[in-house]
Amino acid sequence: MEDHRQPEEELIQARFKKLQQLQELGRNPYEIERYERYARLLSPEKIVNIEPYSADIISKFEQAESIIGSDKESMPVVQPQLEASIAGRIVSLRIMGKATFAHIQDRKGKIQVYLKRDDLGADYELVKLLDLGDFVGVEGFVFRTRTGEVTLHARNVQVLAKSLRPIPFGKEKGDKHWYGLQDVEQRYRQRHIDLIINEKTRDTFEKRSQIIRAIREFYDSRGYLEVETPVLQLVAGGAAAKPFVTYYNALEHEFKLRISLELYLKRLIIGGLEKVYEIGRVFRNEGLSPKHNPEFTLLESYEAYAQLEDVMSLVEDLFRHICQNLYGDVTFDYQGTTISLDGPWSRVPILEGIREHTGLEPTAFSSLDTALKAMQDLGLPTEGETMIGGIIEKIHERFVQPHLVQPTFVTDFPIETSPLAKKRQDNPRLVRRFEAYIARQEVANAFSELNDPIDQRQRFEQQMRMRAGGSEEAHPMDEDFLRALECGMPPTGGLGVGIDRLVMVFCGESNVRDVILFPQMRPERCS
C-alpha cells in the first residue's frame, strides 16, 4: 500500500512502475477493449438475470436470503447461489498476506470483494500491483461474510485501467464519512474527482437527469412538440441580458450567442405548431454568483390559445410531476424546510408584496422621483436607476423574495421590465406576467404573450431609447421577429424555467455550481 505522506510525484512514479510490471506480465490493462458484466441468481426452477451493478446484486441477494430464512446476524446455513461479474473502481484495499478485501465502486454504489490466493493462484500476484482508483473486473460468487457484509468472492480478476494519479479518497467510520477533497474550487475544476469520491455529488447529477426526463415526459404527454432553435443569432433577444459575441467566418458577419429561446419559439406558434417546448443552453455575458452562471440550461414552452392562469396551472402540474418522479410525493425537503407543492399556489401582486414587507403603498411608485425616494428611504443605492419598473423589481428582490419559501406566484410586473408581455387591460402600467418562487428562489417566469405587432414595435423602440441611454441589457430591435408577428400570432401563454435553479431547489443546494457538472471558472494561474 502506498504511503500518502509521500510527495505526489513519488506516488505517481510508484504507480508507473506497477503499470510497467503489469505490462511485463502480459497484463497491460490498456489493451483490454471490453469486459463482460453479468449477474444471475441460480435456483432449481430457473436462472434470474440481474443488472450487474453493486446495488442490484446486494438487493437481490438479500431478497433471496429472506426467502431462504437466513439471519443477517449470523452465517446462514444455506446462502443464495448468485454469480456475478462486476467492474468498477477500487475505493478501498486491504491486503492481508494470502487474502485481500477491497470495495469496488460502480455507478450504483459499491460492493466488497474478497480475493484469496488459494482461489486465484498466480493471478493473486496482481493484487500487489493494485492501487486505490484502479479499475478492475471481478468474477465470482456472492456470499455474506461472518461480519455480515454482502461480498463477492473472486474466482477471476482483471485490471482494466491503472490510476496513475492518486485520488484523495476520504475515510469512513460507521455512518460517518470524511471526504478527502475539501477544496471547493478543486471540486468544480476537477469534477471527475468530486464524482469519484462524493456520493452526494453523484446523487445530485443523477437527480438532474431524472428531472429533465420528467420534464420531457410531462410535455410529451400533453401533446407538446419538442423543437430546437438557433444558438447563433443575428439579434439576441427574448431577455434583458448582454450577449456573448462571435464572428461567423463563412457568413462574414458578427453573431451573438442566444440569451433566450423565446423569439424563435414564438415564430413556431405563428407558423401553426400551437404547442412547443425546448430545453437548451443559453448564454448571458454577466457576472458569476452562487445563483448565476453565464451559461445555463433553459426550458421554454409556448401554447396557443392559453393565458397566464393556464400557465400557472401548467407550472403547478409540472412541478408536482417532477416531485412525484423524484420523491414519490408532492412534498420535499429543502435544507430542513418541508416544501409542499399540493393545492393551488399563493398568488401575490408584486406591489402588494412590497406593501406587506416594507409598508410602501403603490402610490410611492407613481413617478420616478417618488420611486427613487422610496428606494433611498429603504437604504438601497439609487445610482443609475432611471426606471420605475427597475426600482420596483429591486425592492421586491431585496425585501419580498427572502420571504417566499412556499410556492408563490408573484404577478402584475411593471411594463418597463416586461417588453414581451401583454398589458393589463385595467392598468396599462402593469403586464400579465408572473414569476414563480420556491425556497426563496425564482424558478419560473411566464407571460400572456404580447401578440400586437404595433404595441411590440413601440416597446422595442422604447427599449432602443434605453439602449441609447447606456443600458447594455435593453432589448434590441428585431425587425425579423416583428415581420413574423405581423403575420398574426394567436393568444399565447409562454413559460421559462431555469433548469439549474430548478435542480438547486429539488436537490436542496444553495450554490448553482453544485448542480452544473462543469461550471464556468476563472482560468487557473500558472505557478
XYZ file of C-alpha atoms in Angstrom:
527
model
C 0.000 0.000 0.000
C 1.228 3.466 -0.806
C 2.001 5.967 1.939
C 0.022 9.175 1.254
C 2.526 11.168 3.271
C 4.900 10.778 0.320
C 5.089 13.640 -2.202
C 2.585 13.200 -5.031
C 5.307 12.842 -7.671
C 6.786 9.877 -5.812
C 3.370 8.230 -5.627
C 2.855 8.763 -9.341
C 6.240 7.233 -10.150
C 5.425 4.217 -7.972
C 2.194 3.711 -9.902
C 4.011 3.984 -13.239
C 6.362 1.248 -12.015
C 3.408 -1.003 -11.179
C 1.983 -0.372 -14.643
C 5.290 -1.455 -16.185
C 5.228 -4.632 -14.080
C 1.696 -5.388 -15.283
C 2.844 -4.920 -18.871
C 5.842 -7.202 -18.309
C 3.436 -9.870 -17.019
C 1.423 -9.561 -20.242
C -1.431 -7.842 -18.368
C -1.376 -4.410 -19.981
C -4.767 -3.005 -18.904
C -4.904 -0.575 -21.816
C -5.031 -3.424 -24.326
C -8.403 -4.588 -22.981
C -11.272 -3.284 -25.122
C -14.275 -4.951 -23.499
C -15.256 -6.542 -20.216
C -18.448 -8.566 -19.906
C -20.550 -7.929 -16.829
C -23.364 -10.152 -15.641
C -25.214 -11.245 -12.519
C -27.545 -14.206 -12.173
C -29.364 -15.882 -9.330
C -29.404 -19.658 -9.651
C -32.299 -21.736 -8.363
C -33.659 -25.225 -9.119
C -36.537 -23.706 -11.072
C -34.846 -21.021 -13.166
C -31.979 -18.568 -13.608
C -32.844 -14.948 -12.808
C -30.699 -12.359 -14.590
C -29.909 -9.203 -12.592
C -28.453 -5.849 -13.518
C -24.685 -6.289 -12.883
C -24.379 -3.337 -10.510
C -23.445 -3.399 -6.854
C -26.778 -2.132 -5.508
C -28.809 -4.584 -7.614
C -26.625 -7.538 -6.625
C -26.801 -6.719 -2.909
C -30.559 -6.132 -3.053
C -31.305 -9.375 -4.916
C -29.015 -11.379 -2.630
C -30.788 -10.029 0.459
C -34.195 -10.792 -1.063
C -33.119 -14.361 -1.757
C -31.774 -14.643 1.791
C -35.132 -13.623 3.227
C -36.808 -16.392 1.260
C -34.297 -18.958 2.495
C -34.801 -17.590 6.008
C -31.248 -16.720 6.949
C -30.335 -14.413 9.807
C -28.120 -11.450 8.859
C -26.563 -11.564 12.317
C -25.031 -14.968 11.686
C -23.804 -17.117 8.834
C -26.808 -18.722 7.089
C -26.805 -22.483 6.770
C -27.622 -22.097 3.071
C -26.633 -18.977 1.120
C -28.283 -17.970 -2.178
C -26.432 -19.021 -5.311
C -25.679 -15.729 -7.018
C -22.873 -15.482 -9.567
C -21.614 -12.169 -10.873
C -19.018 -10.460 -12.983
C -18.685 -6.819 -11.949
C -16.459 -3.915 -12.931
C -15.602 -0.668 -11.215
C -13.066 1.435 -9.388
C -11.214 0.282 -6.273
C -12.134 2.650 -3.436
C -10.716 0.657 -0.526
C -7.991 -2.006 -0.386
C -6.736 -4.164 2.484
C -4.016 -6.655 1.583
C -3.523 -9.241 4.336
C -0.982 -11.748 3.048
C -2.912 -14.589 1.413
C -6.227 -12.747 1.403
C -7.357 -9.276 0.342
C -10.547 -7.295 0.834
C -11.464 -4.395 -1.426
C -14.509 -2.310 -2.258
C -15.429 -1.820 -5.895
C -17.471 1.260 -6.786
C -19.715 1.364 -9.842
C -22.482 3.669 -10.987
C -24.965 2.489 -8.355
C -22.770 2.185 -5.286
C -20.105 -0.207 -4.060
C -19.677 -3.835 -3.041
C -16.956 -5.631 -1.127
C -14.850 -8.226 -2.952
C -12.781 -10.992 -1.371
C -9.626 -12.127 -3.169
C -7.901 -15.282 -1.917
C -4.561 -16.715 -3.042
C -5.894 -20.306 -2.973
C -8.636 -19.401 -5.458
C -6.747 -17.042 -7.770
C -3.418 -18.873 -7.909
C -0.770 -16.948 -9.867
C -3.265 -14.169 -10.555
C -3.134 -13.268 -6.875
C 0.207 -11.579 -7.635
C -1.806 -8.914 -9.471
C -3.153 -7.755 -6.116
C 0.263 -6.387 -5.173
C 0.138 -4.174 -8.260
C -3.252 -2.624 -7.456
C -3.833 0.866 -6.088
C -6.832 2.848 -4.948
C -8.506 4.273 -8.036
C -7.682 1.382 -10.375
C -10.481 -0.120 -12.456
C -10.847 -3.879 -12.138
C -13.183 -6.594 -13.300
C -14.002 -9.314 -10.790
C -15.882 -12.561 -11.434
C -17.084 -14.885 -8.707
C -19.968 -15.774 -6.382
C -21.754 -13.713 -3.735
C -21.852 -14.590 -0.062
C -22.248 -12.916 3.310
C -19.155 -12.705 5.491
C -19.099 -13.523 9.193
C -19.164 -9.773 9.883
C -22.423 -9.565 7.924
C -21.323 -7.811 4.711
C -22.549 -8.993 1.311
C -19.355 -9.760 -0.613
C -18.232 -11.054 -3.996
C -15.785 -13.971 -3.618
C -13.426 -13.656 -6.594
C -12.604 -16.505 -8.923
C -11.036 -14.257 -11.560
C -9.682 -10.699 -11.524
C -8.573 -8.384 -14.334
C -7.012 -4.940 -14.205
C -8.973 -2.787 -16.671
C -7.289 0.603 -16.162
C -4.489 1.884 -13.962
C -4.972 5.085 -11.974
C -1.589 6.742 -12.413
C -2.523 9.712 -10.270
C -3.529 9.327 -6.589
C -7.162 10.138 -5.803
C -7.899 11.831 -2.445
C -10.320 9.252 -1.054
C -11.747 10.073 2.343
C -12.155 7.838 5.348
C -15.193 6.048 6.686
C -16.071 5.021 10.216
C -19.543 3.668 10.768
C -22.037 6.102 9.272
C -19.506 8.950 9.166
C -17.559 9.804 6.037
C -14.736 12.327 5.800
C -14.183 13.378 2.184
C -10.619 13.739 1.044
C -11.482 16.572 -1.358
C -12.130 19.623 0.817
C -11.122 22.399 -1.604
C -14.435 23.647 -3.045
C -12.795 25.210 -6.095
C -10.994 21.945 -6.865
C -14.342 20.138 -6.719
C -15.638 22.362 -9.520
C -12.436 22.379 -11.590
C -11.909 18.622 -11.299
C -15.477 17.368 -11.290
C -14.293 13.853 -12.161
C -12.567 13.662 -8.760
C -15.642 15.046 -6.996
C -17.837 12.420 -8.674
C -15.465 9.607 -7.728
C -15.355 10.355 -4.013
C -18.542 12.280 -3.210
C -21.731 10.236 -3.224
C -23.871 13.354 -2.748
C -22.461 14.858 -5.947
C -23.271 11.706 -7.888
C -26.797 11.685 -6.444
C -27.383 15.350 -7.397
C -26.475 14.754 -11.037
C -28.487 11.545 -11.204
C -31.449 13.611 -9.981
C -30.714 16.351 -12.519
C -31.025 13.824 -15.351
C -34.164 12.426 -13.747
C -35.691 15.921 -13.576
C -35.018 16.583 -17.259
C -36.522 13.201 -18.212
C -39.590 14.014 -16.117
C -39.977 17.401 -17.859
C -39.911 15.742 -21.271
C -42.393 13.069 -20.166
C -44.731 15.784 -18.870
C -44.726 17.905 -22.022
C -44.810 14.959 -24.421
C -47.834 13.521 -22.594
C -49.661 16.841 -23.120
C -49.091 16.954 -26.851
C -46.247 19.472 -26.955
C -43.669 19.195 -29.721
C -40.017 19.349 -28.674
C -38.047 21.571 -31.051
C -34.600 23.115 -31.491
C -33.833 26.729 -32.338
C -30.584 28.512 -33.315
C -27.822 29.113 -30.791
C -26.096 31.648 -33.060
C -28.402 34.606 -33.765
C -28.119 37.923 -35.558
C -30.293 39.530 -32.873
C -30.112 38.028 -29.381
C -33.499 38.831 -27.885
C -36.118 37.461 -25.529
C -34.487 38.669 -22.297
C -32.738 41.605 -20.670
C -29.105 40.497 -20.873
C -25.819 41.304 -22.579
C -24.890 38.612 -25.116
C -21.595 36.958 -25.955
C -20.441 37.962 -29.430
C -18.645 35.824 -32.016
C -17.737 36.099 -35.683
C -19.138 33.740 -38.305
C -16.368 33.414 -40.891
C -18.417 31.716 -43.615
C -21.111 34.413 -43.481
C -18.625 37.223 -42.813
C -20.825 38.613 -40.081
C -20.939 39.088 -36.328
C -23.366 36.818 -34.492
C -24.499 36.550 -30.871
C -24.933 33.500 -28.695
C -28.598 33.310 -27.725
C -29.722 34.726 -24.383
C -33.197 33.197 -24.599
C -35.272 30.734 -26.641
C -38.348 32.934 -26.823
C -38.494 34.737 -30.119
C -37.795 31.724 -32.316
C -40.315 29.587 -30.417
C -42.940 32.292 -30.966
C -42.230 32.093 -34.706
C -43.267 28.421 -34.468
C -46.542 29.386 -32.776
C -47.081 31.864 -35.614
C -46.347 29.008 -38.021
C -49.160 26.932 -36.532
C -47.332 24.381 -34.347
C -49.526 25.567 -31.407
C -47.725 23.747 -28.516
C -43.924 23.702 -28.467
C -41.107 23.415 -25.940
C -37.320 23.445 -25.950
C -34.648 22.573 -23.399
C -31.456 24.316 -24.451
C -28.312 26.135 -23.401
C -28.367 29.927 -23.313
C -25.535 32.384 -22.667
C -25.574 35.717 -20.830
C -22.439 37.819 -20.577
C -22.858 38.793 -16.951
C -21.324 38.198 -13.539
C -20.811 34.977 -11.625
C -22.509 34.356 -8.293
C -23.873 31.447 -6.228
C -27.184 31.973 -8.066
C -25.927 32.754 -11.596
C -23.773 31.028 -14.187
C -23.301 32.779 -17.567
C -24.024 29.529 -19.440
C -27.154 27.738 -18.256
C -29.932 25.398 -19.317
C -33.356 26.876 -20.001
C -36.768 25.319 -20.568
C -39.263 27.393 -22.511
C -42.739 26.351 -23.628
C -45.487 28.124 -25.571
C -49.131 27.189 -26.008
C -51.526 28.886 -28.412
C -54.942 29.970 -27.112
C -53.711 29.887 -23.473
C -53.485 32.743 -20.972
C -51.429 33.424 -17.825
C -53.711 31.451 -15.492
C -53.419 28.413 -17.776
C -49.643 28.644 -17.465
C -49.972 28.837 -13.663
C -51.872 25.538 -13.710
C -49.250 24.094 -16.053
C -46.431 25.078 -13.675
C -48.223 23.602 -10.662
C -48.791 20.323 -12.509
C -45.232 20.247 -13.894
C -43.596 20.742 -10.517
C -45.843 18.157 -8.870
C -44.972 15.690 -11.650
C -41.250 16.263 -11.106
C -41.585 15.889 -7.330
C -43.589 12.673 -7.641
C -40.962 11.347 -10.037
C -38.106 12.162 -7.637
C -39.628 11.505 -4.222
C -42.947 9.731 -4.767
C -44.849 12.617 -3.158
C -45.793 16.276 -3.682
C -43.647 17.416 -0.748
C -39.870 17.524 -0.424
C -37.218 18.823 1.933
C -35.186 21.923 1.212
C -32.414 22.386 3.776
C -34.631 21.336 6.670
C -37.846 23.016 5.464
C -40.701 20.939 4.081
C -41.930 22.388 0.789
C -45.469 21.432 -0.235
C -46.488 21.620 -3.886
C -50.042 20.473 -3.120
C -53.039 22.621 -3.906
C -53.145 25.993 -5.700
C -50.054 28.101 -5.047
C -50.278 31.525 -3.434
C -50.725 34.464 -5.795
C -49.287 37.834 -4.744
C -49.224 41.018 -6.907
C -45.722 42.490 -6.755
C -46.859 45.827 -5.302
C -48.936 44.030 -2.637
C -45.869 42.022 -1.610
C -43.843 45.221 -1.330
C -46.563 46.846 0.768
C -46.670 43.832 3.126
C -42.915 43.698 3.715
C -41.909 47.385 3.517
C -45.076 49.356 4.269
C -44.766 51.227 0.952
C -48.080 51.994 -0.753
C -48.397 51.590 -4.564
C -48.634 55.403 -4.760
C -44.935 55.504 -3.800
C -44.242 54.454 -7.396
C -46.456 56.996 -9.132
C -43.416 58.864 -10.505
C -39.683 58.296 -10.876
C -38.939 60.903 -8.184
C -41.221 59.239 -5.604
C -39.861 55.804 -6.507
C -36.265 56.977 -6.073
C -37.150 58.488 -2.697
C -38.790 55.216 -1.614
C -35.699 53.304 -2.667
C -33.430 55.711 -0.810
C -35.595 55.542 2.348
C -35.155 51.743 2.302
C -31.366 52.124 2.231
C -30.872 50.905 -1.337
C -28.454 52.657 -3.744
C -30.233 54.742 -6.371
C -27.309 55.485 -8.678
C -28.099 54.655 -12.304
C -31.794 53.990 -11.670
C -33.864 55.532 -14.450
C -36.989 53.334 -14.494
C -39.830 52.928 -12.014
C -40.112 49.279 -13.048
C -36.482 48.569 -12.295
C -36.836 50.155 -8.846
C -39.924 48.068 -8.081
C -38.137 44.839 -9.020
C -35.046 45.677 -6.961
C -37.164 46.417 -3.877
C -39.048 43.164 -4.456
C -35.796 41.173 -4.712
C -34.368 42.724 -1.550
C -37.398 42.784 0.762
C -40.013 40.335 -0.558
C -38.168 37.444 -2.199
C -36.456 36.307 1.064
C -39.931 35.551 2.483
C -41.139 33.428 -0.453
C -40.421 29.954 0.911
C -43.562 28.022 -0.039
C -44.601 28.037 -3.733
C -45.802 31.505 -4.739
C -46.729 33.265 -7.981
C -45.748 36.946 -7.929
C -47.857 38.780 -10.533
C -48.509 42.143 -12.198
C -44.980 43.276 -13.043
C -44.208 46.782 -14.362
C -44.314 47.264 -18.122
C -40.801 48.803 -18.343
C -39.134 45.491 -17.410
C -41.512 43.276 -19.403
C -41.370 44.292 -23.078
C -42.778 40.990 -24.378
C -45.883 40.605 -22.168
C -49.463 41.806 -22.685
C -50.629 44.888 -20.772
C -53.252 44.552 -18.100
C -56.441 45.987 -19.584
C -57.349 47.800 -16.366
C -53.837 49.160 -15.693
C -51.543 49.565 -18.721
C -48.551 50.322 -16.459
C -48.563 46.642 -15.437
C -48.379 43.477 -17.515
C -49.781 39.952 -17.487
C -46.687 38.278 -16.112
C -45.740 36.118 -13.158
C -42.559 34.880 -11.557
C -42.773 31.663 -9.511
C -40.769 31.297 -6.308
C -39.908 28.302 -4.137
C -37.462 28.276 -1.229
C -36.659 31.966 -1.885
C -35.548 31.095 -5.436
C -37.108 32.319 -8.653
C -37.925 29.115 -10.542
C -40.156 30.289 -13.420
C -41.141 33.341 -15.454
C -44.258 33.492 -17.619
C -46.364 35.836 -19.748
C -49.602 36.171 -21.506
C -47.535 36.852 -24.605
C -47.779 40.157 -26.415
C -49.168 39.434 -29.900
C -49.958 43.003 -31.019
C -47.200 43.863 -33.541
C -47.881 47.619 -33.251
C -47.553 47.584 -29.457
C -44.497 45.292 -29.747
C -42.759 47.724 -32.095
C -43.426 50.602 -29.710
C -41.992 48.557 -26.815
C -38.870 47.752 -28.832
C -38.479 51.430 -29.726
C -38.670 52.332 -26.026
C -36.023 49.667 -25.292
C -33.823 51.150 -28.023
C -34.061 54.558 -26.345
C -32.926 52.924 -23.118
C -30.076 51.274 -25.005
C -29.058 54.652 -26.441
C -29.043 55.946 -22.871
C -26.421 53.358 -21.890
C -28.420 50.259 -20.916
C -26.497 47.301 -22.357
C -29.257 44.895 -21.337
C -32.157 46.709 -23.025
C -33.937 44.604 -25.642
C -32.676 45.140 -29.206
C -34.892 45.944 -32.164
C -35.747 42.718 -34.015
C -37.300 43.508 -37.385
C -37.364 39.847 -38.441
C -39.444 38.906 -35.388
C -41.762 41.889 -35.940
C -42.256 40.803 -39.561
C -43.266 37.334 -38.312
C -45.570 38.826 -35.670
C -47.285 40.924 -38.344
C -48.401 37.643 -39.949
C -50.564 37.085 -36.870
C -49.913 35.191 -33.640
C -52.837 33.742 -31.663
C -53.245 34.464 -27.942
C -50.409 32.529 -26.329
C -49.177 31.561 -22.881
C -45.410 31.326 -22.535
C -43.174 29.926 -19.795
C -39.460 29.959 -18.978
C -37.842 27.762 -16.302
C -34.145 27.812 -15.428
C -33.209 24.148 -15.110
C -30.158 24.847 -12.926
C -32.228 26.805 -10.395
C -34.907 24.113 -10.525
C -32.360 21.404 -9.695
C -30.976 23.548 -6.849
C -34.426 23.678 -5.257
C -35.299 19.996 -5.657
C -31.840 18.847 -4.510
C -31.527 21.259 -1.570
C -28.486 23.097 -2.954
C -27.708 26.782 -2.406
C -24.899 27.216 -4.971
C -25.586 26.865 -8.690
C -22.108 25.384 -9.242
C -23.198 22.333 -7.265
C -25.780 21.447 -9.929
C -23.711 22.193 -13.070
C -21.244 19.475 -13.983
C -18.688 21.901 -15.367
C -19.411 25.463 -14.166
C -17.579 28.444 -15.585
C -14.338 29.175 -13.695
C -11.568 31.707 -13.997
C -8.519 30.203 -15.725
C -6.025 28.729 -13.286
C -2.884 30.791 -12.832
C 0.337 29.074 -13.756
C 2.736 28.946 -10.820
